[in-house]
Structure formats: structure tokens, C-alpha cells
JSON list of C-alpha atoms in Angstrom, two decimals:
[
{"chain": "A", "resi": 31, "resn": "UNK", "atom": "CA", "xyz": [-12.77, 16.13, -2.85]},
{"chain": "A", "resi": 32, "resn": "UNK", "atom": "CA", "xyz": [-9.49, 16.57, -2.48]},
{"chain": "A", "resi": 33, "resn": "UNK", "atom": "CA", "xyz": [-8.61, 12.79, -1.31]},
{"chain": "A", "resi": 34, "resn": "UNK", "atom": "CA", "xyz": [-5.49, 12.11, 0.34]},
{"chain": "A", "resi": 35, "resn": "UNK", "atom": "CA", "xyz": [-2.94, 14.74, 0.11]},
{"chain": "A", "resi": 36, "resn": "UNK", "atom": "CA", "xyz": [1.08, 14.98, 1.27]},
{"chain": "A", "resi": 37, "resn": "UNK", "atom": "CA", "xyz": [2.79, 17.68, 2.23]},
{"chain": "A", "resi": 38, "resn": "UNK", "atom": "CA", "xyz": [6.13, 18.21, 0.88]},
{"chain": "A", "resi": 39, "resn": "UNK", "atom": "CA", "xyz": [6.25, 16.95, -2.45]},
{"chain": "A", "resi": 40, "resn": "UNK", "atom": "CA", "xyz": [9.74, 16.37, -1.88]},
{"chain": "A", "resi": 41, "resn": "UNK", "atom": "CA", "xyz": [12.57, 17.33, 1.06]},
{"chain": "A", "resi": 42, "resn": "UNK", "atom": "CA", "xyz": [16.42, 16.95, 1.47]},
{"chain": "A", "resi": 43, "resn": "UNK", "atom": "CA", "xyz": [17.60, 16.57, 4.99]},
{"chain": "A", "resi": 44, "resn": "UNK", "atom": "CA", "xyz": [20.96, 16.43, 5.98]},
{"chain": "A", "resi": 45, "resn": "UNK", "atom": "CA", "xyz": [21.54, 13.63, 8.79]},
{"chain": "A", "resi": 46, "resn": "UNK", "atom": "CA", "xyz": [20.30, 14.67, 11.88]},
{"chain": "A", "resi": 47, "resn": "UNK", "atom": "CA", "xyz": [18.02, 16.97, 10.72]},
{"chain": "A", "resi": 48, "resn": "UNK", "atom": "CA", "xyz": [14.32, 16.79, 12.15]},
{"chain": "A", "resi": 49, "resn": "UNK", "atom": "CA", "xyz": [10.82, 17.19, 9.64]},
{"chain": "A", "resi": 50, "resn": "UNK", "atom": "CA", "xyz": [7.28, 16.75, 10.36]},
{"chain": "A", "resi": 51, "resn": "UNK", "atom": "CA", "xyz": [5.39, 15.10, 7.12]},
{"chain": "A", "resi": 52, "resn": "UNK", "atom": "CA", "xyz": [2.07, 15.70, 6.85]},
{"chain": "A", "resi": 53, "resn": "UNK", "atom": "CA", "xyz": [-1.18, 13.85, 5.73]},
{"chain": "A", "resi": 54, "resn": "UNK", "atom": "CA", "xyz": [-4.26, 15.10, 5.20]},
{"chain": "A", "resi": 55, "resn": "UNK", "atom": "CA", "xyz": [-7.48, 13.53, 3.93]},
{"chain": "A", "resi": 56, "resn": "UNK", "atom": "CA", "xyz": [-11.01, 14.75, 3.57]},
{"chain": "A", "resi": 57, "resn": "UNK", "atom": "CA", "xyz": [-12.79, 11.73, 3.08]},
{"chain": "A", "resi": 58, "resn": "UNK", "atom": "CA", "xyz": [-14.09, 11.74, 6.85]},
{"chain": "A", "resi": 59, "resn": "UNK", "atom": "CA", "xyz": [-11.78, 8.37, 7.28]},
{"chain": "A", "resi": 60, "resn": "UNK", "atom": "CA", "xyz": [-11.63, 7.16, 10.39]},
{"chain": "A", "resi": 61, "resn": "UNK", "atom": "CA", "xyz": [-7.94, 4.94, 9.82]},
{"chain": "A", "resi": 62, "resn": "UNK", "atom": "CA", "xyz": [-4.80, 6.40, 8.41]},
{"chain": "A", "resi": 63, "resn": "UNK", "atom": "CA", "xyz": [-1.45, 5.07, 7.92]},
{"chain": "A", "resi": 64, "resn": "UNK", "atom": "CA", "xyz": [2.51, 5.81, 7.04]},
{"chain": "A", "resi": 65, "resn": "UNK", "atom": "CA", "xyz": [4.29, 3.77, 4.97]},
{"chain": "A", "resi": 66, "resn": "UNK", "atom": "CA", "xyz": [7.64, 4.29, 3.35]},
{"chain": "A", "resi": 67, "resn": "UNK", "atom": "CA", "xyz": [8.88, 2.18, -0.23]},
{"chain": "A", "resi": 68, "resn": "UNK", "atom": "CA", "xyz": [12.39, 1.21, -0.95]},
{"chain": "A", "resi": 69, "resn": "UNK", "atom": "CA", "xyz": [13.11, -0.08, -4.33]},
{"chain": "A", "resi": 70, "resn": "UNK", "atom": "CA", "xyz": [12.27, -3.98, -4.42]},
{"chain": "A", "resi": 71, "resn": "UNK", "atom": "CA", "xyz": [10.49, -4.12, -0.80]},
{"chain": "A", "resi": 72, "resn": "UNK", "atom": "CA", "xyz": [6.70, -3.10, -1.53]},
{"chain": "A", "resi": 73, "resn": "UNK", "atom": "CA", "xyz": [5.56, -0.99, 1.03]},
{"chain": "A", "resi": 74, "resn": "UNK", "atom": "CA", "xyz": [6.09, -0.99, 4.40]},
{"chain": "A", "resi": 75, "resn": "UNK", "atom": "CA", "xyz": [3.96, 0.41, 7.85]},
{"chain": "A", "resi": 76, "resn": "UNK", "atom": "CA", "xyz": [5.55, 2.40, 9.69]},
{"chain": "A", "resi": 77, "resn": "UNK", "atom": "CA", "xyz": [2.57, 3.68, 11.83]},
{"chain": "A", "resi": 78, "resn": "UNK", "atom": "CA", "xyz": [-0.89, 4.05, 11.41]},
{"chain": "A", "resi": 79, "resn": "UNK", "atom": "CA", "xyz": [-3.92, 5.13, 13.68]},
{"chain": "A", "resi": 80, "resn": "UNK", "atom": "CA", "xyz": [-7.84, 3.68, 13.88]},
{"chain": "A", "resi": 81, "resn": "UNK", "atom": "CA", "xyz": [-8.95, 6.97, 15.02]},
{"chain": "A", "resi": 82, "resn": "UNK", "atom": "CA", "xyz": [-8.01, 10.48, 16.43]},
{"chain": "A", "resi": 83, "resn": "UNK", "atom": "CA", "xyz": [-5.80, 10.82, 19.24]},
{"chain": "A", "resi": 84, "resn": "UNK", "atom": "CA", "xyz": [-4.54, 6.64, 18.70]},
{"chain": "A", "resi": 85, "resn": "UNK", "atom": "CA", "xyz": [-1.71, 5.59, 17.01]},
{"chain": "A", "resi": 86, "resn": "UNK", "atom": "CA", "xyz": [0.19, 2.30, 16.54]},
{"chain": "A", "resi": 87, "resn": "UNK", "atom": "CA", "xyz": [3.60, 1.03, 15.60]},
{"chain": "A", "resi": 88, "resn": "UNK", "atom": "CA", "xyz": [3.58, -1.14, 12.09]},
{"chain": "A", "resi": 89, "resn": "UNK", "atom": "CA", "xyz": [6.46, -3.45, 10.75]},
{"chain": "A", "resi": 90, "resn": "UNK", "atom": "CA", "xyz": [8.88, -0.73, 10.70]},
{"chain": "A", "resi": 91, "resn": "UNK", "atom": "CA", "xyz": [8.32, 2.29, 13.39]},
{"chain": "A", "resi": 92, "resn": "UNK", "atom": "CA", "xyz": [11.88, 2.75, 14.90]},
{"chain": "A", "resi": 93, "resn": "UNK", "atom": "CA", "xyz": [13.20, 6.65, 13.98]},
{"chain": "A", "resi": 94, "resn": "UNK", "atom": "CA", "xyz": [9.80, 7.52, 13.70]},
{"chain": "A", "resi": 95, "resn": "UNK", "atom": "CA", "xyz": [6.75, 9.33, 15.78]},
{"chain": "A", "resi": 96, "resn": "UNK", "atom": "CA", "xyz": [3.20, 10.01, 14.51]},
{"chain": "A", "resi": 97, "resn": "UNK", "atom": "CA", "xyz": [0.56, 12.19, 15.60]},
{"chain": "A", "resi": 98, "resn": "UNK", "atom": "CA", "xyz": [-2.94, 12.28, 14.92]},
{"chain": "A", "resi": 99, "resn": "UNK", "atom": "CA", "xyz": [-4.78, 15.77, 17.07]},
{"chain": "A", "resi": 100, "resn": "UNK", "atom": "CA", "xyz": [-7.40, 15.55, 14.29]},
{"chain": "A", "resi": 101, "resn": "UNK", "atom": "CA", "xyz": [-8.90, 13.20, 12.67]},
{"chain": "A", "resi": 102, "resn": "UNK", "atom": "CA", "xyz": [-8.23, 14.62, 9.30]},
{"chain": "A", "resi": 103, "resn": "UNK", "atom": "CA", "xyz": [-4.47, 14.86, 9.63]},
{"chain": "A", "resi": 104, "resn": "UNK", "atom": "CA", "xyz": [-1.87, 12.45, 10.64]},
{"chain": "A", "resi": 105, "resn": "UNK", "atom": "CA", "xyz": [1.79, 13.64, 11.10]},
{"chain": "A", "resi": 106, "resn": "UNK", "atom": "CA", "xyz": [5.17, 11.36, 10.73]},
{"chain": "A", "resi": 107, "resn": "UNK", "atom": "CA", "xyz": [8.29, 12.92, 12.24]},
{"chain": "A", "resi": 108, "resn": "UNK", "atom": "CA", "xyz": [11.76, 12.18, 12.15]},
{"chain": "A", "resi": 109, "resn": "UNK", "atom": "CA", "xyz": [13.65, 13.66, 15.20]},
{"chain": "A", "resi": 110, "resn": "UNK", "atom": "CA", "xyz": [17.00, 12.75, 14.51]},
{"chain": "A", "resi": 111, "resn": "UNK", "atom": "CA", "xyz": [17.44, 12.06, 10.40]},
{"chain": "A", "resi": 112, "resn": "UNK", "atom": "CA", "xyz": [19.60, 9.97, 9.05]},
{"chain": "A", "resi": 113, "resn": "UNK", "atom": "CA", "xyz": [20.70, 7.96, 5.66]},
{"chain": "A", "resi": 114, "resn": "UNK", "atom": "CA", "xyz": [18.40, 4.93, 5.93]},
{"chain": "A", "resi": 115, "resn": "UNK", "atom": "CA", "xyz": [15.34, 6.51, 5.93]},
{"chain": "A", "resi": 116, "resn": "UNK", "atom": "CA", "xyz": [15.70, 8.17, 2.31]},
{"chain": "A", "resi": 117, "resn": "UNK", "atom": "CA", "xyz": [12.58, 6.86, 0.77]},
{"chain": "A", "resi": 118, "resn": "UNK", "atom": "CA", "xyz": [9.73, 7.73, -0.64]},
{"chain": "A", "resi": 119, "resn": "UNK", "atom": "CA", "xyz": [6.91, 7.81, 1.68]},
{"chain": "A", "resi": 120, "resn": "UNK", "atom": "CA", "xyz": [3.29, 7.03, 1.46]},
{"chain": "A", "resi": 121, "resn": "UNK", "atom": "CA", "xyz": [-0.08, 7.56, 3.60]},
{"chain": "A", "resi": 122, "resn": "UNK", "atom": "CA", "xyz": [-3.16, 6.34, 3.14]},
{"chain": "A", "resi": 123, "resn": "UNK", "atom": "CA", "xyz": [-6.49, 6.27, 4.54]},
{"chain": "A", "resi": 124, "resn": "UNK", "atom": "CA", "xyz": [-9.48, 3.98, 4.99]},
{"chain": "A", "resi": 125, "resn": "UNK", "atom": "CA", "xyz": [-12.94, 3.50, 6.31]},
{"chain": "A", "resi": 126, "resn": "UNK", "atom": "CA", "xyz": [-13.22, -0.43, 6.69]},
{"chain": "A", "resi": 127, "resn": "UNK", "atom": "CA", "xyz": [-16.36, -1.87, 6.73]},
{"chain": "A", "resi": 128, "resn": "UNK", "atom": "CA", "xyz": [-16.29, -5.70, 8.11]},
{"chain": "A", "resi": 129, "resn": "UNK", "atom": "CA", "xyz": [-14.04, -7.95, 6.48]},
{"chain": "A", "resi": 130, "resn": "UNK", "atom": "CA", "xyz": [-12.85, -4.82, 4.07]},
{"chain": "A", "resi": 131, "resn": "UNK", "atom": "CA", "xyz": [-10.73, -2.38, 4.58]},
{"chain": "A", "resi": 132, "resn": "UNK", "atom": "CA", "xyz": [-9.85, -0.50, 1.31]},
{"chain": "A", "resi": 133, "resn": "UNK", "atom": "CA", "xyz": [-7.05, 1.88, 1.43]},
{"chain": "A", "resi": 134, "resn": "UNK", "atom": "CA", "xyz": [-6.63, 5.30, -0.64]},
{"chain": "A", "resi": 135, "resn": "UNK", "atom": "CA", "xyz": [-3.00, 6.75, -1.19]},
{"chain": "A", "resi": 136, "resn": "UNK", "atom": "CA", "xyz": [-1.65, 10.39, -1.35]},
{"chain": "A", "resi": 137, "resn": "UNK", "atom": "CA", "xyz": [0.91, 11.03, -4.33]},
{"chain": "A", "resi": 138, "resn": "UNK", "atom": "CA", "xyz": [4.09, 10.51, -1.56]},
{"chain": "A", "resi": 139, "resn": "UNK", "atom": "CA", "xyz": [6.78, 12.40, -0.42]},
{"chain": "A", "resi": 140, "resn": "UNK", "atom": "CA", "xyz": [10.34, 11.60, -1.54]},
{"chain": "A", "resi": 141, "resn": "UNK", "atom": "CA", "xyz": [12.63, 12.38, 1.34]},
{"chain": "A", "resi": 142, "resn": "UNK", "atom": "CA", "xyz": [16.54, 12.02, 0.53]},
{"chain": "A", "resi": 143, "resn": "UNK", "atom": "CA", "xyz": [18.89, 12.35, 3.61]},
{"chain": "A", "resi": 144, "resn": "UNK", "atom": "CA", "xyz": [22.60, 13.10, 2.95]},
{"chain": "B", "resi": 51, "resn": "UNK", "atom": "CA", "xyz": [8.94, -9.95, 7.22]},
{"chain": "B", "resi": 52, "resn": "UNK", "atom": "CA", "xyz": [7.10, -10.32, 3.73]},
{"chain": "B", "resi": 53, "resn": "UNK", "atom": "CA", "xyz": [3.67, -11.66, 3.90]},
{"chain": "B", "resi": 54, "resn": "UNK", "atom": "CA", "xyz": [2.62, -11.05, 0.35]},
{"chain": "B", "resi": 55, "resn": "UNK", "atom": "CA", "xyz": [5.51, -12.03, -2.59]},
{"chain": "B", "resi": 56, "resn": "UNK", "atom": "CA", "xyz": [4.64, -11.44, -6.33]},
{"chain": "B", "resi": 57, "resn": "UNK", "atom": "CA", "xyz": [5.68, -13.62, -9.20]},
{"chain": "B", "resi": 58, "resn": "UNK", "atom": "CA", "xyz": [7.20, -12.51, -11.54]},
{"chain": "B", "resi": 59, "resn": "UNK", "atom": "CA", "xyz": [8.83, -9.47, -10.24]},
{"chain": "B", "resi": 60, "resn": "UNK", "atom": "CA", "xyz": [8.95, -8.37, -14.14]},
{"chain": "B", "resi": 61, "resn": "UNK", "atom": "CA", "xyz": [6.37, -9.31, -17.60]},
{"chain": "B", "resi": 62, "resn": "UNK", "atom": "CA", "xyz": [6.82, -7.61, -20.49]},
{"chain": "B", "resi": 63, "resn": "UNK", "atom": "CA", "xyz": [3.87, -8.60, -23.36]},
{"chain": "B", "resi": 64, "resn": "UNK", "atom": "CA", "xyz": [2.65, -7.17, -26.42]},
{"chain": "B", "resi": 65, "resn": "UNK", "atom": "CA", "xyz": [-0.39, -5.10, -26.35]},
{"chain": "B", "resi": 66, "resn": "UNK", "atom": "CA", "xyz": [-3.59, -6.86, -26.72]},
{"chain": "B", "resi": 67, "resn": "UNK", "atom": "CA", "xyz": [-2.61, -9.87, -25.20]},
{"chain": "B", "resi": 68, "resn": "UNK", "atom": "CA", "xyz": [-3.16, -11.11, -21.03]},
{"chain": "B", "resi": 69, "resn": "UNK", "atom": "CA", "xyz": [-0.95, -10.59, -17.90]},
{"chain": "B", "resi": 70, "resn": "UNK", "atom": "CA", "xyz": [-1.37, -12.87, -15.51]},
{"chain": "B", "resi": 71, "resn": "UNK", "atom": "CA", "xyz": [0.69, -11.72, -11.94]},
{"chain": "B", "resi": 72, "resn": "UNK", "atom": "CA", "xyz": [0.64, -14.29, -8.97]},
{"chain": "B", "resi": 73, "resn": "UNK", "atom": "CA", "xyz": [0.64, -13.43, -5.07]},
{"chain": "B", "resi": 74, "resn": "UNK", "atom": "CA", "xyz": [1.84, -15.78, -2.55]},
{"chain": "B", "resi": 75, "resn": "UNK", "atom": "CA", "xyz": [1.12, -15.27, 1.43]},
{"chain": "B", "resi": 76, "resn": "UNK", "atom": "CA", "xyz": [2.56, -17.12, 4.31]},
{"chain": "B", "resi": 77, "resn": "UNK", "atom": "CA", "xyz": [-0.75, -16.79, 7.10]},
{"chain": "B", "resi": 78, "resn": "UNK", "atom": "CA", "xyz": [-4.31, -16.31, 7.15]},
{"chain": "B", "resi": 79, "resn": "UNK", "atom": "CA", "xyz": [-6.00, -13.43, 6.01]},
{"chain": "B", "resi": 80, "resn": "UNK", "atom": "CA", "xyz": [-9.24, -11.77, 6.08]},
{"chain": "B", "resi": 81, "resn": "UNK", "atom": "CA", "xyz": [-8.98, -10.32, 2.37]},
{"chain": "B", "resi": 82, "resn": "UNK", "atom": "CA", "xyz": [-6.79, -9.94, -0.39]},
{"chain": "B", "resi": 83, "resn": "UNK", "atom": "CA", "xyz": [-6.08, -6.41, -2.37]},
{"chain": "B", "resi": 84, "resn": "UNK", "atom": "CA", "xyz": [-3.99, -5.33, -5.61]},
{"chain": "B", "resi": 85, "resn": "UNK", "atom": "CA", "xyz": [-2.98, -2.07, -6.12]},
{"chain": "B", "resi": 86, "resn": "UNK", "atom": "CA", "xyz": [-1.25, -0.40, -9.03]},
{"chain": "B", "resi": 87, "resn": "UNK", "atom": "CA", "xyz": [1.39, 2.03, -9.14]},
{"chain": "B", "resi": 88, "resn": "UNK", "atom": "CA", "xyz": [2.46, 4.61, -12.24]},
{"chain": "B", "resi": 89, "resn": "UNK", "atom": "CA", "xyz": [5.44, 5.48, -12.13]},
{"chain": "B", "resi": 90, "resn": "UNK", "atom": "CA", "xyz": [6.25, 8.59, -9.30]},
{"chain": "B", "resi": 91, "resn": "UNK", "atom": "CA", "xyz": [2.29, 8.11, -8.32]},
{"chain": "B", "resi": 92, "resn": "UNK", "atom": "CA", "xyz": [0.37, 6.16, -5.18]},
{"chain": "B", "resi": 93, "resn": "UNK", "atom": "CA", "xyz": [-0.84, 3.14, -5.39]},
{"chain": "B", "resi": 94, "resn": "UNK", "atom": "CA", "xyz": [-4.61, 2.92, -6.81]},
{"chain": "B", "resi": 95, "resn": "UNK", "atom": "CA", "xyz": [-6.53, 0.23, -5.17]},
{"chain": "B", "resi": 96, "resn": "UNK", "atom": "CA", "xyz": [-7.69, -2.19, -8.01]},
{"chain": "B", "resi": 97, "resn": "UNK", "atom": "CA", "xyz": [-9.90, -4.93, -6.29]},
{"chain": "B", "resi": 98, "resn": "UNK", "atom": "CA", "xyz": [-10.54, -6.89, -3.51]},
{"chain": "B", "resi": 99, "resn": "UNK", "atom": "CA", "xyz": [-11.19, -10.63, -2.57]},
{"chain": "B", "resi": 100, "resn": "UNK", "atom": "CA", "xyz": [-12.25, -12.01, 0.76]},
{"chain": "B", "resi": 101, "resn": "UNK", "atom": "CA", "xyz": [-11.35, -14.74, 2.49]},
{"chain": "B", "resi": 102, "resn": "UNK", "atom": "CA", "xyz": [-14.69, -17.09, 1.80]},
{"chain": "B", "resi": 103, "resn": "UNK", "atom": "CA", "xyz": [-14.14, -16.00, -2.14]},
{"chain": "B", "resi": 104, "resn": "UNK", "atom": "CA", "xyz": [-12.61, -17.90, -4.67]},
{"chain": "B", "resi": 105, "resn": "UNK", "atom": "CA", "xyz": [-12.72, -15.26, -7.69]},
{"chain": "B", "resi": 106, "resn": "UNK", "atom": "CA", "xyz": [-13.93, -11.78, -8.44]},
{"chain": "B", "resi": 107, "resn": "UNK", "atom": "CA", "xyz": [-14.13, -9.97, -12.01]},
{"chain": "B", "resi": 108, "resn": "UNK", "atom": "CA", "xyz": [-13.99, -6.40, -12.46]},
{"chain": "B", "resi": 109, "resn": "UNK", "atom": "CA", "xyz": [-13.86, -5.46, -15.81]},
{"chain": "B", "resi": 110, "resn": "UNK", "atom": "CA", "xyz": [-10.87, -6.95, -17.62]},
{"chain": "B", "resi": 111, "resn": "UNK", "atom": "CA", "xyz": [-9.41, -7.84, -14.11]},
{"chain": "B", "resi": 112, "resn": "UNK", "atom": "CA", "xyz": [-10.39, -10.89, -12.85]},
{"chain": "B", "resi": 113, "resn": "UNK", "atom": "CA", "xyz": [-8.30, -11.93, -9.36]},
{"chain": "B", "resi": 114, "resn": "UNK", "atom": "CA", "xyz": [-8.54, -15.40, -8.07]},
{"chain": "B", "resi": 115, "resn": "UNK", "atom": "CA", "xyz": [-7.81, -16.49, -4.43]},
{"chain": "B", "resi": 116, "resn": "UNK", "atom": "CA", "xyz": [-6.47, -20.19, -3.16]},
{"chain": "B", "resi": 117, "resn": "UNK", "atom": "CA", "xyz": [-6.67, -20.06, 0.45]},
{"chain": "B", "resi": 118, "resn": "UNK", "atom": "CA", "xyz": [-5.63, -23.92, 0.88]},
{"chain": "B", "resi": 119, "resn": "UNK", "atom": "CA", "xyz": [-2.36, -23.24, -1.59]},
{"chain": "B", "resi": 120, "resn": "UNK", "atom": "CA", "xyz": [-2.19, -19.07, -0.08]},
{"chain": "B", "resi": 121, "resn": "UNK", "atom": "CA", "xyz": [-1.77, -17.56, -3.13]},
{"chain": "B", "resi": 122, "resn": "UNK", "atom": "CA", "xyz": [-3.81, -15.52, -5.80]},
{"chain": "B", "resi": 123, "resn": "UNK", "atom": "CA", "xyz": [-3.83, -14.18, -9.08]},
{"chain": "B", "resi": 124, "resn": "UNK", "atom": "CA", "xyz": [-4.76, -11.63, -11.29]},
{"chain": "B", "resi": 125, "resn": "UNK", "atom": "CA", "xyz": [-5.53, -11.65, -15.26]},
{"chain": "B", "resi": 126, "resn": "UNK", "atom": "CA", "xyz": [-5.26, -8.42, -16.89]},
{"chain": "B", "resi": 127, "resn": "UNK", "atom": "CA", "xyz": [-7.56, -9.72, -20.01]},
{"chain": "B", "resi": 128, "resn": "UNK", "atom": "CA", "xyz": [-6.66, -7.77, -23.42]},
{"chain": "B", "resi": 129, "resn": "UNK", "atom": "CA", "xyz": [-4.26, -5.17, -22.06]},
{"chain": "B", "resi": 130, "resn": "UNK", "atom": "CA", "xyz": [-3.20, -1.86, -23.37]},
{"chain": "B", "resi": 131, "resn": "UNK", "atom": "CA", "xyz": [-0.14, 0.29, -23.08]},
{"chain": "B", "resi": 132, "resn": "UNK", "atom": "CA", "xyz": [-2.14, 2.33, -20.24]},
{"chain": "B", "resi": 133, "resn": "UNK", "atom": "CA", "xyz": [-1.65, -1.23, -18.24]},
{"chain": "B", "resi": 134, "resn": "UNK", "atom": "CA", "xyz": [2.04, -0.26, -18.05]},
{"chain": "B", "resi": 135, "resn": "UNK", "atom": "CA", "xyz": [2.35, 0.28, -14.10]},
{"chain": "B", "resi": 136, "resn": "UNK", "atom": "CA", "xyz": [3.66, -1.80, -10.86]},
{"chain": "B", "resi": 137, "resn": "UNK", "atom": "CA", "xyz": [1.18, -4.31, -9.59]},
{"chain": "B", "resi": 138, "resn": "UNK", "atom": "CA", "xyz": [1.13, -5.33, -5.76]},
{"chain": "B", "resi": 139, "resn": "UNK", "atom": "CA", "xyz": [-1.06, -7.43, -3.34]},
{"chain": "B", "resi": 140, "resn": "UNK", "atom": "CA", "xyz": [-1.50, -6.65, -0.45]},
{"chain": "B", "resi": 141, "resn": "UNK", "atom": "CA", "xyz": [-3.06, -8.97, 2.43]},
{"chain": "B", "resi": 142, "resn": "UNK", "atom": "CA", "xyz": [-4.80, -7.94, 5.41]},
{"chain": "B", "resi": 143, "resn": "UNK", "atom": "CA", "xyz": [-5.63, -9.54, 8.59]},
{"chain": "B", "resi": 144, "resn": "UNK", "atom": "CA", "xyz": [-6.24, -8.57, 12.07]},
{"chain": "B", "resi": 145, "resn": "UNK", "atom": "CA", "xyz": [-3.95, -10.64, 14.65]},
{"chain": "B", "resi": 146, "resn": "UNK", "atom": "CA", "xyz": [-2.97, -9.77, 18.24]},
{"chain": "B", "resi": 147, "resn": "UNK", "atom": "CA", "xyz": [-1.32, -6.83, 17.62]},
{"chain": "B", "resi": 148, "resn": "UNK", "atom": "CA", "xyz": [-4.54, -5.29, 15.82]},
{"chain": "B", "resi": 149, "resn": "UNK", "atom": "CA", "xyz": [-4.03, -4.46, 11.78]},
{"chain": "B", "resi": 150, "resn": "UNK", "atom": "CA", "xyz": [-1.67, -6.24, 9.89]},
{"chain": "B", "resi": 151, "resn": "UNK", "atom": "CA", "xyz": [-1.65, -5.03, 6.37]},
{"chain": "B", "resi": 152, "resn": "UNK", "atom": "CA", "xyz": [1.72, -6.17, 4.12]},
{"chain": "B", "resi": 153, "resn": "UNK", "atom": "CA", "xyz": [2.34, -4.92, 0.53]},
{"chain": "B", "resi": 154, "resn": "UNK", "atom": "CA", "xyz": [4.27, -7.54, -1.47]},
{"chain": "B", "resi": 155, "resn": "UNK", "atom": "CA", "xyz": [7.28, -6.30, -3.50]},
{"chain": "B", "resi": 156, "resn": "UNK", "atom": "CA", "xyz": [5.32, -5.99, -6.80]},
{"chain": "B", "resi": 157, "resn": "UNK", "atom": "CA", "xyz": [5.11, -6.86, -10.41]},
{"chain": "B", "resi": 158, "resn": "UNK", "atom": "CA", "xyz": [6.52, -4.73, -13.10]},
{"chain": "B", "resi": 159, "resn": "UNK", "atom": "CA", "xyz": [3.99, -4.83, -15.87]},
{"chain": "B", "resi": 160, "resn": "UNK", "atom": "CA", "xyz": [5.05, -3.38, -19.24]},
{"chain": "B", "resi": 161, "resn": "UNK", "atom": "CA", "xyz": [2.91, -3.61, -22.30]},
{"chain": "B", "resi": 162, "resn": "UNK", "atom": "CA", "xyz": [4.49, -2.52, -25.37]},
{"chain": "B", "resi": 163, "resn": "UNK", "atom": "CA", "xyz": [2.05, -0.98, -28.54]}
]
């Protein structure tokens, strides 16, 4: 198994640029999420999704959309780039079981906008 | 805002000797996770402690949870240069909104040979 893979590895964007990153996991997980890490703030949600075809907003979902067609893939665009969202971003997927809900990360994608 | 804040932010020890990393919270919480991070890599879930437990071993991690004082911990016993990594909890609860899973901003661990 592959896990949880991201695709790019890395990207430069100039500001208002759009991208599409993808996630893809074959672990037959039912929840997926996006999160993006700034130096010194942890990890943040952006979005994340409890199954295909839903999605929710996390702490920090403004400049972002998500899409998730199938349930093996979940996408995080950025329509309209700009400066504050250079970061390196994160998903991750889980199958919780009650009270546990373990999450696996991909390697992330470091996205610099200029 | 934060839910989960680590303490210290940095430890530097000699090889062979423990790290002990703390993990305050501000609500209640279903369970309680750390992760590590190597450098450039994704965070590696480590272990996990519910709500009703008040300490879990696995191997030489053993993670301790205070749900009166909301905070935990977690011993790295006899640790080796491989330790070297970012540590973070994590809490996760469901509220109103449905999941609610914050990252706290971490623990620098390095362990010099």
C-alpha cells in the first residue's frame, strides 16, 4: 500500500495564480482532511470530508475549496493565490472507530506564492 | 484558536537519557494523540489516550492524561539520536460543528550522541 500520497511535491505560484492539490489514499478511508503548517502554529484544518461527495470547513477554510468525487481522492484548490497561503500543506486520512480516530499523513506539499 | 499547547517548545538531552514533553488543552475531549514529525516528513501518529484513561505505554513511550488539570504528557524512556524529530498533540472531540481536531504547536526534541 501506497498510504497517503500528495501530489506536487512542491509548487511556486505567483499571486493570483489558481492550483488544484491533490490527495490520494488507498487505505479504503472513509475521512480525509487538509491542513496547512506555518512555522510555530502546529497544524491547522483547513477542510476535511467524512465521506465522498461531503466536505466541511475546519479552523482555517477562507481562500480555499475542496472536493471529494471519490472517495479515494480529496482535492484543495486555491482560486485566486496569494502570499499568505505559502505553507506547507498536509492531508491525512482516517477510519475512526468510536472514541478513536487515528489519522495517517502524506509527505506534504510545500507551496510558496510570490 | 489553539486547543492543544506543548511545553517546552524546545529540549535538547544527551542520548540515553528521558524526554518528557507536556500538552495542555483548554475543553473536553474524546481522546488525546501525539504525532512526530522528521524534518521535511508528515507527521507519524505515535499513540493514543482516551478520555476515561489515565496512562498508556507503548514501548519506551508512555503518555499520561489529566483530564481534571487538561493536560498530558509523554516520556520518551532511554532515547536515541533517531528520537530527534518534532513532537505534537493533538486533541480531538466532536462538538456542534462535527470534528474538531487541533494540532498544538509542537516540541522540538533533539538528542545529541
Amino acid at each position: 500500500n501506497a498510504g497517503v500520497t500528495q501530489t506536487p511535491k512542491f509548487r511556486v505560484l505567483k499571486t493570483g495564480q489558481s492550483m488544484t492539490l491533490l490527495c490520494a489514499q488507498d487505505m479504503n478511508h472513509e475521512y480525509m482532511y487538509w491542513y496547512r503548517q506555518d512555522p510555530g502554529m502546529g497544524l491547522r484544518l483547513i477542510h476535511y470530508s467524512v465521506g465522498e461527495g461531503t466536505t466541511a470547513k475546519g479552523e482555517v477554510p477562507d481562500g480555499y475549496n475542496v472536493s471529494r468525487l471519490k472517495k479515494q481522492n480529496f482535492l484543495l484548490g486555491l482560486e485566486s493565490a496569494a502570499p499568505s497561503q505559502t505553507s506547507v500543506y498536509f492531508c491525512a486520512s482516517s477510519y475512526p472507530e468510536a472514541g478513536a480516530d487515528t489519522q495517517y499523513f502524506g509527505p506534504g506539499t510545500r507551496l510558496t506564492v510570490l | 484558536s489553539q486547543q492543544g499547547e506543548e511545553d517546552p517548545q524546545a529540549l535538547s538531552i544527551q542520548e540515553g537519557e528521558n524526554a518528557t514533553m507536556n500538552c495542555s488543552y483548554k475543553t473536553s475531549i474524546n481522546n488525546l494523540q501525539w504525532y512526530r514529525q522528521n524534518s521535511g516528513r508528515g507527521l507519524v501518529h505515535l499513540i493514543l489516550i482516551r478520555s476515561n484513561e489515565r496512562e498508556k505505554h507503548s514501548g519506551r513511550l508512555r503518555v499520561t492524561l489529566d483530564t481534571s488539570k487538561k493536560s498530558s504528557s509523554l516520556l520518551i524512556t532511554a532515547s536515541r539520536a533517531a528520537d530527534t524529530a518534532s513532537y505534537f498533540c493533538a486533541t480531538f472531540r466532536w462538538d456542534n460543528y462535527g470534528q474538531n481536531f487541533v494540532f498544538g504547536p509542537g516540541t522540538r526534541l533533539s538528542v545529541l550522541p
